[in-house]
Tab-separated table of C-alpha atoms and ligand atoms in Angstrom:
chain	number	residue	atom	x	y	z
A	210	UNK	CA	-17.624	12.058	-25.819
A	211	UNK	CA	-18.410	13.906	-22.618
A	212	UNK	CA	-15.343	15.304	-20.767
A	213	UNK	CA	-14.794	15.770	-16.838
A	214	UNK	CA	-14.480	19.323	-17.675
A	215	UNK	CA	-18.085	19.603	-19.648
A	216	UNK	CA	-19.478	18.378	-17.223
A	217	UNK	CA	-17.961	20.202	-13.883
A	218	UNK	CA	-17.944	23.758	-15.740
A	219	UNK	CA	-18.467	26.241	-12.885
A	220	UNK	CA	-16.232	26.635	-10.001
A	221	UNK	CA	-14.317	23.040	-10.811
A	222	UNK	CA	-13.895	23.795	-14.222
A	223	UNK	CA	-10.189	24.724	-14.652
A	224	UNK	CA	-9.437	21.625	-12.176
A	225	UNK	CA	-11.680	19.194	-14.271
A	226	UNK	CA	-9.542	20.617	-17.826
A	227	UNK	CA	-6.595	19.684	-15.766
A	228	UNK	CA	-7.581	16.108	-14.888
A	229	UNK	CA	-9.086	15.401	-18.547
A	230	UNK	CA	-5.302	16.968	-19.622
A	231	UNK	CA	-3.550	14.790	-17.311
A	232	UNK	CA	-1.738	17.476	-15.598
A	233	UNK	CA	-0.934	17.365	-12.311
A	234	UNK	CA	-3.391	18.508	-9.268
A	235	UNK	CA	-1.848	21.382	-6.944
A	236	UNK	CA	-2.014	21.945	-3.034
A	237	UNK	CA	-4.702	24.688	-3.854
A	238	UNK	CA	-6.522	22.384	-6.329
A	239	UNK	CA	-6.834	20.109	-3.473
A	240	UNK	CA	-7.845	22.766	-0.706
A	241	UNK	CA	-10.360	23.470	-3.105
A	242	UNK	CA	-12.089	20.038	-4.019
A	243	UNK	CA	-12.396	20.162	-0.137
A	244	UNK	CA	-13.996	23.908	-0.050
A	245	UNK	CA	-16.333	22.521	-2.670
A	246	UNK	CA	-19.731	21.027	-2.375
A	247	UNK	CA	-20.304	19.507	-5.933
A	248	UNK	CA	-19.645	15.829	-4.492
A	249	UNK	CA	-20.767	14.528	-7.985
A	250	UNK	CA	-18.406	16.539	-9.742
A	251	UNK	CA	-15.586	15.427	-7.439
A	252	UNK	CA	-16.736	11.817	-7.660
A	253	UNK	CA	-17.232	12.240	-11.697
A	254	UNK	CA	-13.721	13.314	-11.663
A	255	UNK	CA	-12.223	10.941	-9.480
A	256	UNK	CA	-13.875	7.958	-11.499
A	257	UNK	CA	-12.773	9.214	-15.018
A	258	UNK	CA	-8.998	8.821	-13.262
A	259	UNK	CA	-10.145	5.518	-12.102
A	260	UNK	CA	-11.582	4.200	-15.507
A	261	UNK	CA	-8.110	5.575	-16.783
A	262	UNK	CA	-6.181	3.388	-14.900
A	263	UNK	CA	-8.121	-0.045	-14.221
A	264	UNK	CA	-11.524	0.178	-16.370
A	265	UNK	CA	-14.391	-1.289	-14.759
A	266	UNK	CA	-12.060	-3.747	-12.783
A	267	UNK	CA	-12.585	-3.909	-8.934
A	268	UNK	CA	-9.991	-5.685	-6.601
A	269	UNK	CA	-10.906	-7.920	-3.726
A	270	UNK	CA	-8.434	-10.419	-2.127
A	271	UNK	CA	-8.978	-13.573	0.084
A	272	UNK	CA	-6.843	-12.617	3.029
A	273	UNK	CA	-6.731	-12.769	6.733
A	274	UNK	CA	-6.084	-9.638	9.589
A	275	UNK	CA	-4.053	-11.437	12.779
A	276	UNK	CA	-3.253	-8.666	15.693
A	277	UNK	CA	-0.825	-10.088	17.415
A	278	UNK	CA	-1.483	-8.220	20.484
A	279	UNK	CA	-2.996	-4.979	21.948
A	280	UNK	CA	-0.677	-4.298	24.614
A	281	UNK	CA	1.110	-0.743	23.460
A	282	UNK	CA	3.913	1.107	25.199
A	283	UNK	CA	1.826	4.322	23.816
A	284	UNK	CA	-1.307	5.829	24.152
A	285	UNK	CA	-2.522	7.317	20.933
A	286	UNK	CA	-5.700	9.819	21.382
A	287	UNK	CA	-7.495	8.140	18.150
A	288	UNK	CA	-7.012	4.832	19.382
A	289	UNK	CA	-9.073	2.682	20.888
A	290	UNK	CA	-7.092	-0.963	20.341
A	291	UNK	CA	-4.509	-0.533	22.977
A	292	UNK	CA	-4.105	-1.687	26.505
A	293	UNK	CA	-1.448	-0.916	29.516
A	294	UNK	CA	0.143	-3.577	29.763
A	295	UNK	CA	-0.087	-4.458	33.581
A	296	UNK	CA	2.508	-4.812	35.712
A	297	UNK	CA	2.451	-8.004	37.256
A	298	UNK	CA	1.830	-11.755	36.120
A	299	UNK	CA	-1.265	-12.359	38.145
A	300	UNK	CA	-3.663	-9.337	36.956
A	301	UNK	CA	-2.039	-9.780	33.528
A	302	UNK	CA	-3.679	-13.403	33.789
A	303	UNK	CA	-7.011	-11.887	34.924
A	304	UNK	CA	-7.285	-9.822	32.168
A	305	UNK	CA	-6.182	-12.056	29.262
A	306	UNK	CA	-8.509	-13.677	27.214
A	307	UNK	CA	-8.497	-17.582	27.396
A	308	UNK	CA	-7.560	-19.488	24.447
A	309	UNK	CA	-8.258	-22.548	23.702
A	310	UNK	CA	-6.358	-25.708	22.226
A	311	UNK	CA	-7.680	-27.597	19.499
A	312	UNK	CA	-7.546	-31.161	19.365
A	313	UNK	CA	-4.100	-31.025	16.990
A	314	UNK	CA	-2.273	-29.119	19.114
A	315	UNK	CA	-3.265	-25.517	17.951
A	316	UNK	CA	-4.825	-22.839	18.864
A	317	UNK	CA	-7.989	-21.488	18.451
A	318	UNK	CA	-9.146	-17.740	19.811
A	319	UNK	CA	-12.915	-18.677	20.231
A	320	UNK	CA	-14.735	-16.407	18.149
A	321	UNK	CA	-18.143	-17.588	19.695
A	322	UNK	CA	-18.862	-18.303	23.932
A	323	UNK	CA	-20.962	-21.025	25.126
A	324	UNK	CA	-23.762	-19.228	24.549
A	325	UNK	CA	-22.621	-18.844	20.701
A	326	UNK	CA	-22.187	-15.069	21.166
A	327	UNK	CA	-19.517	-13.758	19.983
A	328	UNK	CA	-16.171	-14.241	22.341
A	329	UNK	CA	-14.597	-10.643	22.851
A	330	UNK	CA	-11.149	-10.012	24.691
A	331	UNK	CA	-9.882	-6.813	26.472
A	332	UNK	CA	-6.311	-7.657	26.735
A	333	UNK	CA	-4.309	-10.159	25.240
A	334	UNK	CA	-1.144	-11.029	23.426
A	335	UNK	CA	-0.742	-14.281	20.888
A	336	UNK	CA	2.205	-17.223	20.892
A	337	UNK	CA	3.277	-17.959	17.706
A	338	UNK	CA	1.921	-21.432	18.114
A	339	UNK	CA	-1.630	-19.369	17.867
A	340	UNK	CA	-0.716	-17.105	15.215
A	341	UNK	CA	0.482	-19.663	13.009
A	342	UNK	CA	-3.120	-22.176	14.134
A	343	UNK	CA	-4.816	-18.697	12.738
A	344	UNK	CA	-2.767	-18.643	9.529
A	345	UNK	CA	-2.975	-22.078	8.767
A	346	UNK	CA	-6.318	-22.080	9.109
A	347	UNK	CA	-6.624	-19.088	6.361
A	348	UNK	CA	-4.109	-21.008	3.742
A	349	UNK	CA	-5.737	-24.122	4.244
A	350	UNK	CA	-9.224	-22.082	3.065
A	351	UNK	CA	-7.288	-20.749	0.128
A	352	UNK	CA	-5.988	-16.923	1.719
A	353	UNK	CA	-3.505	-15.845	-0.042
A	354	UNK	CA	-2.311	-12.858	2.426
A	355	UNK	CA	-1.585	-12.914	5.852
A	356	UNK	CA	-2.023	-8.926	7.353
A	357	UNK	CA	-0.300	-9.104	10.100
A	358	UNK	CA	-0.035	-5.698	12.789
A	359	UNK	CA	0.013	-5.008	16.861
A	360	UNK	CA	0.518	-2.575	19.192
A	361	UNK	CA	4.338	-2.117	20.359
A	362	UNK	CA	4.861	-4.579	23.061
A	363	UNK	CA	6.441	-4.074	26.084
A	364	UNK	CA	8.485	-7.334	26.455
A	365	UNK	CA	8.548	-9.277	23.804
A	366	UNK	CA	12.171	-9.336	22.186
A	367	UNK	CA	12.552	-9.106	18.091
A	368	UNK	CA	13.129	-12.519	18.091
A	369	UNK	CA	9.541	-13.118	18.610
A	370	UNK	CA	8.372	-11.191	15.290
A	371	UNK	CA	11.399	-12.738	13.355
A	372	UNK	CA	10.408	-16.249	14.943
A	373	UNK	CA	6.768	-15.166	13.464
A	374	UNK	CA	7.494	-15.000	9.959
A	375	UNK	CA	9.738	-18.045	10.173
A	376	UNK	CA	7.213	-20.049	11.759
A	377	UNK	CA	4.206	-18.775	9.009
A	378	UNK	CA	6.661	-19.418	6.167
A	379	UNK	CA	7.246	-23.301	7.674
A	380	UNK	CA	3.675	-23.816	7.851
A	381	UNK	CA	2.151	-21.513	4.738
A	382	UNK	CA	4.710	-21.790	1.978
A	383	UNK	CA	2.852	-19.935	-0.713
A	384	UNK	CA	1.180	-17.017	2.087
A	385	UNK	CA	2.180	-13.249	1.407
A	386	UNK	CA	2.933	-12.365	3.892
A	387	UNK	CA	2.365	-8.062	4.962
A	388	UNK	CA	3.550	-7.401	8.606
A	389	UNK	CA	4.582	-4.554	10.708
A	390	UNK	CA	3.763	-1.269	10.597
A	391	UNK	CA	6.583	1.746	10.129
A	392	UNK	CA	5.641	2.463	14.041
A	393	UNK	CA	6.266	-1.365	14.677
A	394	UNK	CA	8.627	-1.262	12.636
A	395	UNK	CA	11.092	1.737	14.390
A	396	UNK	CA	9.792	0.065	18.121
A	397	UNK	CA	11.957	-2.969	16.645
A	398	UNK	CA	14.991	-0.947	16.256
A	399	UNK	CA	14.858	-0.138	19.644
A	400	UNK	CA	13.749	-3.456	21.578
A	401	UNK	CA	16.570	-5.151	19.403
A	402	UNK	CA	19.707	-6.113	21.584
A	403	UNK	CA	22.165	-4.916	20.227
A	404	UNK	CA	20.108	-2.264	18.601
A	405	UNK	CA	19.471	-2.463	14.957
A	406	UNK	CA	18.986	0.167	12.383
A	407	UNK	CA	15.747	0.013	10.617
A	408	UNK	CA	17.754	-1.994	7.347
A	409	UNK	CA	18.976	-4.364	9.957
A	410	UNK	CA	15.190	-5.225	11.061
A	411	UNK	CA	13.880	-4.945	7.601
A	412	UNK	CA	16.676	-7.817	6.701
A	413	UNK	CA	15.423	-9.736	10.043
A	414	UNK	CA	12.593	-10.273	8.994
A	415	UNK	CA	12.658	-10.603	5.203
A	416	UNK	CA	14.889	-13.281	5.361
A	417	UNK	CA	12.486	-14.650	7.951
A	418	UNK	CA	9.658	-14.639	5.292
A	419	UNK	CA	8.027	-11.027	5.456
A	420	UNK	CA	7.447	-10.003	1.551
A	421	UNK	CA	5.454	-6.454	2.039
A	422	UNK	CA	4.935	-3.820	4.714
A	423	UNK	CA	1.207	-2.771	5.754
A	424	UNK	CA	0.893	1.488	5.352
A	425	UNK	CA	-0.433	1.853	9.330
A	426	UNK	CA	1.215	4.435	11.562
A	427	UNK	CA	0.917	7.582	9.010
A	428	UNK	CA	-1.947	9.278	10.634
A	429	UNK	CA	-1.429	13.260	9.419
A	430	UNK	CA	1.790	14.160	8.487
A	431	UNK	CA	2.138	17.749	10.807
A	432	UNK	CA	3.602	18.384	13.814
A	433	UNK	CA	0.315	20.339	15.213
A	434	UNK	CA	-1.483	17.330	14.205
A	435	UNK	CA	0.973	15.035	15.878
A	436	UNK	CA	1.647	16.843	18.841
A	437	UNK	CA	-2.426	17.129	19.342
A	438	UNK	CA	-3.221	13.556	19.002
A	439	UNK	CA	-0.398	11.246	18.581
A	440	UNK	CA	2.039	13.012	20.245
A	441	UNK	CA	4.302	9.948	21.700
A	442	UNK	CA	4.296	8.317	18.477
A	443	UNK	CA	6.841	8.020	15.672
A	444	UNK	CA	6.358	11.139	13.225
A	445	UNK	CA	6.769	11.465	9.557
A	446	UNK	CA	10.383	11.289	9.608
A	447	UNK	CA	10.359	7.661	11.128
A	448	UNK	CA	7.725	6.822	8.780
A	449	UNK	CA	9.031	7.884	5.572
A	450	UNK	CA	12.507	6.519	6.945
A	451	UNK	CA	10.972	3.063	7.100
A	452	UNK	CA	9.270	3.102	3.662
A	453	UNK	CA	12.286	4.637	2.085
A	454	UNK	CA	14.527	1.334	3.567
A	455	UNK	CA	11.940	-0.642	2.322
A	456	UNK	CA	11.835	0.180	-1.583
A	457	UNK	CA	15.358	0.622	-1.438
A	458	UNK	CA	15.203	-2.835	-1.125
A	459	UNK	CA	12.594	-3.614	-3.027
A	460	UNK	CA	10.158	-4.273	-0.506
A	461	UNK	CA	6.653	-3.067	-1.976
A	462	UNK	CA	4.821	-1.360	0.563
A	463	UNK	CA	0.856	0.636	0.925
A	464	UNK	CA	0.321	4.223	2.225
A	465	UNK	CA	-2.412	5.095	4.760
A	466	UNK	CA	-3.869	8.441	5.700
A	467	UNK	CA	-6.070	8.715	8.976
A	468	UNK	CA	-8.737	11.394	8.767
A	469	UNK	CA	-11.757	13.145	10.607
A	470	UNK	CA	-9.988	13.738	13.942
A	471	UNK	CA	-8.225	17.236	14.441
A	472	UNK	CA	-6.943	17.763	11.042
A	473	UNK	CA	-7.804	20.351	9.254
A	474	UNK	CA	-8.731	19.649	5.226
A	475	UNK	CA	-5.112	22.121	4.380
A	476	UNK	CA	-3.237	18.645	6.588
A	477	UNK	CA	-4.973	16.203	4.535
A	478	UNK	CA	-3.277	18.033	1.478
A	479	UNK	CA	-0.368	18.515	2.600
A	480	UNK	CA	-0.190	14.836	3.898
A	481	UNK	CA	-1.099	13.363	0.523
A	482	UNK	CA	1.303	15.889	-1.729
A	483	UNK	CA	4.401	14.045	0.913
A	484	UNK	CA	3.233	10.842	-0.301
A	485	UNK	CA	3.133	11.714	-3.433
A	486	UNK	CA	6.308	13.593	-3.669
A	487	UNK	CA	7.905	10.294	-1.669
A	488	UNK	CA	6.589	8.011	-4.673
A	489	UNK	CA	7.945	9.773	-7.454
A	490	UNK	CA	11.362	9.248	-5.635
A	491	UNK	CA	11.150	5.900	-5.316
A	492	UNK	CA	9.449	5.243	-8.786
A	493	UNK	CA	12.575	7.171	-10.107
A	494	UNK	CA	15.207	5.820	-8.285
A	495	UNK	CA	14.124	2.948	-5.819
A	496	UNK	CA	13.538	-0.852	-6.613
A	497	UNK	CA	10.171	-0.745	-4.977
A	498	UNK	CA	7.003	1.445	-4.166
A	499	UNK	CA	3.784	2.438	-2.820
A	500	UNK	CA	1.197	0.018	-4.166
A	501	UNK	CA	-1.893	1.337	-2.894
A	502	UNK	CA	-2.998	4.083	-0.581
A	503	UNK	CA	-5.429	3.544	2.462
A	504	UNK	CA	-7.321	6.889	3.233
A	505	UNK	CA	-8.993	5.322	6.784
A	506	UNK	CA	-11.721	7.220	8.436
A	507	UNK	CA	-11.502	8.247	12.086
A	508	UNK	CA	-13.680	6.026	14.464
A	509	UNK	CA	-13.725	7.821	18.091
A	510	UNK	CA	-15.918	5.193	19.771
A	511	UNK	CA	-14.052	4.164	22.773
A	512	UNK	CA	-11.055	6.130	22.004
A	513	UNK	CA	-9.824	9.887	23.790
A	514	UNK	CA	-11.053	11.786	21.656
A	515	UNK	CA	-14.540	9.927	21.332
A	516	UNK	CA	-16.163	13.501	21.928
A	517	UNK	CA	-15.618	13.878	18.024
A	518	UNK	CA	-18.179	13.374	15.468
A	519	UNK	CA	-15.583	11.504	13.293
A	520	UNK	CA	-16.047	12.091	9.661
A	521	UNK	CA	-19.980	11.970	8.030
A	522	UNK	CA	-20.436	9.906	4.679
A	523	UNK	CA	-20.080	12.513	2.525
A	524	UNK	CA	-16.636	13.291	4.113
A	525	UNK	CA	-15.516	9.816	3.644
A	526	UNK	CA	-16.536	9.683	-0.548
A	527	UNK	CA	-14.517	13.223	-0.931
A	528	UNK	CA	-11.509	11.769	1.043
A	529	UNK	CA	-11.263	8.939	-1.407
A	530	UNK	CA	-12.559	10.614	-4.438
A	531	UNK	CA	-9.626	13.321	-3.551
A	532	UNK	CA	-7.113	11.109	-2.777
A	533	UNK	CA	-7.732	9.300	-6.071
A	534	UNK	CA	-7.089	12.811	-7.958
A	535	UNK	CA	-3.833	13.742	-6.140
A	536	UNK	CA	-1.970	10.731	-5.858
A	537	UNK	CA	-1.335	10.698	-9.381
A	538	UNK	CA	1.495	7.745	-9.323
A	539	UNK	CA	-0.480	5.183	-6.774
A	540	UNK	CA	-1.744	2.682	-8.758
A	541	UNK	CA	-4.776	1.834	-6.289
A	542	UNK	CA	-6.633	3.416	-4.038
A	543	UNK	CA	-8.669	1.245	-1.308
A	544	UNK	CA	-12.014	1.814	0.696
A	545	UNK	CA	-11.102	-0.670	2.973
A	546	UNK	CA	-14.628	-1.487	4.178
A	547	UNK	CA	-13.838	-2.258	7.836
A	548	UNK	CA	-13.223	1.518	8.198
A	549	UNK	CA	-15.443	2.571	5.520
A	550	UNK	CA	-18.578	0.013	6.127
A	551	UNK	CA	-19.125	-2.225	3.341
A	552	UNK	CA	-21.969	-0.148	2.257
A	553	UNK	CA	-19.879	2.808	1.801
A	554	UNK	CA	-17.056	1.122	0.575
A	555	UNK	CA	-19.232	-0.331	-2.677
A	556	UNK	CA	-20.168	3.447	-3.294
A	557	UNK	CA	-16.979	4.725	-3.012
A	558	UNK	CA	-16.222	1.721	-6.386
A	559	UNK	CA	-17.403	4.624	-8.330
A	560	UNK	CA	-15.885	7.593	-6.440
A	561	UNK	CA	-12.035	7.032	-7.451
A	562	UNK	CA	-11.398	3.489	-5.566
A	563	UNK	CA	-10.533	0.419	-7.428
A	564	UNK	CA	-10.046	-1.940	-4.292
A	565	UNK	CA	-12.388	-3.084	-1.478
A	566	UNK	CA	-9.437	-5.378	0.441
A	567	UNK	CA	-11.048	-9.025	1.427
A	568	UNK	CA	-12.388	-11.245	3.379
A	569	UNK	CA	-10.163	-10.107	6.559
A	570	UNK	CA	-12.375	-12.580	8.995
A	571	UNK	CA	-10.728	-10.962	12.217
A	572	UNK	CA	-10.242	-7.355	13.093
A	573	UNK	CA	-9.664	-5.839	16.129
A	574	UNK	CA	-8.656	-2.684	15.567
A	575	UNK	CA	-11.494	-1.015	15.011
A	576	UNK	CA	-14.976	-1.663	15.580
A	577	UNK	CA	-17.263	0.110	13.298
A	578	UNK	CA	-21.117	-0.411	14.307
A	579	UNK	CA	-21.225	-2.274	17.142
A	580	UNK	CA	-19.304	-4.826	15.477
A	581	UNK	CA	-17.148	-7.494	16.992
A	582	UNK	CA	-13.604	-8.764	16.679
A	583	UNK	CA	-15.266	-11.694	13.776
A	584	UNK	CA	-15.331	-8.817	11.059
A	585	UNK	CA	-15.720	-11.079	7.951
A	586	UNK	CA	-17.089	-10.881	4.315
A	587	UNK	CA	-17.378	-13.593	2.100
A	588	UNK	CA	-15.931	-13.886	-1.392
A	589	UNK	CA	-19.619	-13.941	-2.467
A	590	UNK	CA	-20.792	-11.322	-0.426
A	591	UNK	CA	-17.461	-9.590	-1.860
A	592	UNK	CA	-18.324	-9.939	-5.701
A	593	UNK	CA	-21.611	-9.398	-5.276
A	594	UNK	CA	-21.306	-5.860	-3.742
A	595	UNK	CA	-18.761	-5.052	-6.512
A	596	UNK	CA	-20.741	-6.452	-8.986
A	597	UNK	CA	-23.773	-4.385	-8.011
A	598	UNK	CA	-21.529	-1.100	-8.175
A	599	UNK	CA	-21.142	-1.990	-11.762
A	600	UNK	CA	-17.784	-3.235	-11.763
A	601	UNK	CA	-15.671	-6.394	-12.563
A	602	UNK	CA	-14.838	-8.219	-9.898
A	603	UNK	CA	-11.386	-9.830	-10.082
A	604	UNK	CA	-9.391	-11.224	-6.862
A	605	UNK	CA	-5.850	-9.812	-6.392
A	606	UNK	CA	-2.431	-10.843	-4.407
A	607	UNK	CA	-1.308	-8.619	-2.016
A	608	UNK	CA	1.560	-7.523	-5.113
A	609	UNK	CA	-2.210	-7.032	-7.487
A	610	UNK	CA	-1.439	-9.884	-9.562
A	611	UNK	CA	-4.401	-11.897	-10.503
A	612	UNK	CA	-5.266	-14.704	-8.815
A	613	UNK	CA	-6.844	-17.890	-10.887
A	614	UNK	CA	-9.199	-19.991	-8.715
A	615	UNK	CA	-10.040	-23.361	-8.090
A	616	UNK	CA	-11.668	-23.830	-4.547
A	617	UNK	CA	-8.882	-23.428	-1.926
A	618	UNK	CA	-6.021	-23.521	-4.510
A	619	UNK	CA	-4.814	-21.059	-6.362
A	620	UNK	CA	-2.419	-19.815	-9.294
A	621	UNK	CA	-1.038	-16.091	-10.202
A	622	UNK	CA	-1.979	-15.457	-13.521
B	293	SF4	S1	-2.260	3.621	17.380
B	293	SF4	FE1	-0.768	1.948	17.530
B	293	SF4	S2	0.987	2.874	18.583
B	293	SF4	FE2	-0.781	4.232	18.978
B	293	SF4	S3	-1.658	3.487	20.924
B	293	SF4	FE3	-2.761	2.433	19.256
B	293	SF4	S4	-1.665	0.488	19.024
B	293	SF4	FE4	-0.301	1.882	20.150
């Protein structure tokens, strides 16, 4: 049998022998997968960890992105989702998108114009009444998951987001669903009257129906990286706080890492050795953990600090090949192909991932090629770009249980 380390002997050698060994991957070992230029010998290694853990298996899931709203009280340099929220009623009507009420009292976002191009918004916020049309819409096609994250709001009080759950869990009994960032999260704690702690908010809203927390909000854990680009926001300290809360309480939760702005490879290390380090503290001693981990590339279109290149291709298949190698205890690593591009994403099946996320429909983010808000792929289109990676397609909840098919319904295996 040929070994990761026969066939990386050179300058990867003694990291290959460590991966083939199972031993742990170091800081330096990571500085130096990212000093290296043998892609293939990264990917090789990344995909024999891979293989390890889930085979030939590839994870899709039939879920649905709502963003609730784009208004944010910050103004993140890598972002290009947010708006100011404006400060009176009348231009905050000007600039909202129209929405439009269905025949049975819902509401629909139009995803097309009259002319049948595709509808896009600047600003806008959501009722519940139209996040819950949006949901329904996705159970009633057979989504399992319900992805649910915003920018931190202004006005609206914690009762709305609690009310939100509530009101998905009434009308989708059987929907996951994965809400609120750790930045959303902490802007609860603070909009709450009287103030809660962040247990307080995570109670909120799991008794109002929220089962997992999205792994948004991470960006770069270091303060020259925070200071430089995200400067207003929550650092690693309210982030970790957050997750910690959650799997204390056993809420399962994903990881993210946002790369290709003003980090420097050393900060990508450093960022994924504190998630790691967090996960084998809650796999020891906490009733949840990290599920998956997210490594998301950089888009600057449209954002401050669009005078970046952002990262190239091969940046994006070492990032998840690497991440794959030193996040030893995350069971799954995504290319989430909104960020990725589908195209990438499939390659990146045999570069360390095991999970392409799913069918998402609406996205609004990000906007990678010239794309619109209607950012969809098909189940077919789905399996099909697994299967031509070589791999087994096989649909996932949000918790990676399998999911047995019939149409719209559905069973956990
Ligand atoms: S990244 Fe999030 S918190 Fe920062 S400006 Fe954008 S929406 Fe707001």
């Amino acid at each position: 049998m040929t070994t990761a380390s026969s066939e990386t002997r050179g300058a990867l050698a003694d990291v290959a022998d460590k991966i083939d060994a199972g031993v742990r991957l170091s800081f330096e070992d990571g500085v130096r997968l990212y000093r290296s230029h043998d892609i293939h010998a990264i990917g090789r290694m990344a995909n024999r960890v891979r293989e390890r853990l889930h085979g030939r298996i590839a994870y899709y899931n039939v879920n649905r992105h709502i963003n609730y709203t784009n208004y944010c009280i910050l103004r993140c340099k890598f972002c290009s989702f947010y708006r100011p929220y404006p400060k009176s009623p009348d231009e905050r009507a000007r600039t909202a998108t129209p929405q439009v009420r269905t025949a049975d009292g819902g509401f629909v976002v139009p995803l097309m114009d009259a002319a049948g191009a595709a509808a896009e918004r600047d600003a806008y916020e959501f009722s519940i009444d139209e996040i819950v049309a949006q949901a329904r819409q996705a159970y009633e096609g057979g989504a399992t998951e319900v992805h649910i994250v915003g920018g931190l709001h202004p006005t609206l009080p914690f009762s709305y987001y609690t009310n939100m759950c509530a009101a998905i869990r009434a009308a989708c009994p059987r929907m996951h669903i994965k809400a609120f960032t750790a930045i959303e999260i902490i802007h609860f704690t603070r909009i709450s009257r009287p103030r809660r702690s962040i247990r307080e908010v995570l109670v909120g809203l799991r008794d109002a129906g929220l089962a997992s927390l999205p792994g948004g909000g991470a960006e770069i854990f270091d303060d020259r990286v925070h200071d430089e680009a995200f400067t207003a926001k929550v650092g690693e300290r309210g982030w970790f706080d957050v997750h910690r809360t959650a799997h204390e309480m056993g809420l399962f939760t994903n990881a993210t890492m946002l790369y290709g702005h003003v980090e420097r490879p050393e900060e990508r290390i450093a960022h994924l050795v504190k998630l790691r380090e967090h996960q084998d503290e809650s796999l020891r001693s906490r009733a949840a953990h990290f599920n998956c981990c997210i490594p998301l590339s950089f888009i600057p279109e449209g954002s401050a600090l669009a005078h970046l290149p952002g990262p190239t291709g091969l940046d994006d298949l070492k990032t998840l090949a690497i991440s794959r190698l030193m996040l030893d205890n995350v069971p799954h690593i995504k290319a989430f192909w909104i960020m990725q591009s589908a195209k990438l994403a499939q390659l990146a099946l045999n570069w360390g991932c095991d999970d392409f996320d799913g069918t998402v429909v609406q996205y609004d983010i990000t906007k990678r090629e010239g794309r619109g808000r209607h950012q969809e792929l098909t189940v077919d289109r789905l399996k099909r770009l697994i299967a031509e990676a070589g791999c087994i397609p096989v649909e996932r909840d949000t918790l990676y249980r399998r999911v047995l098919r019939n149409g719209s319904d559905w069973t956990i295996a």
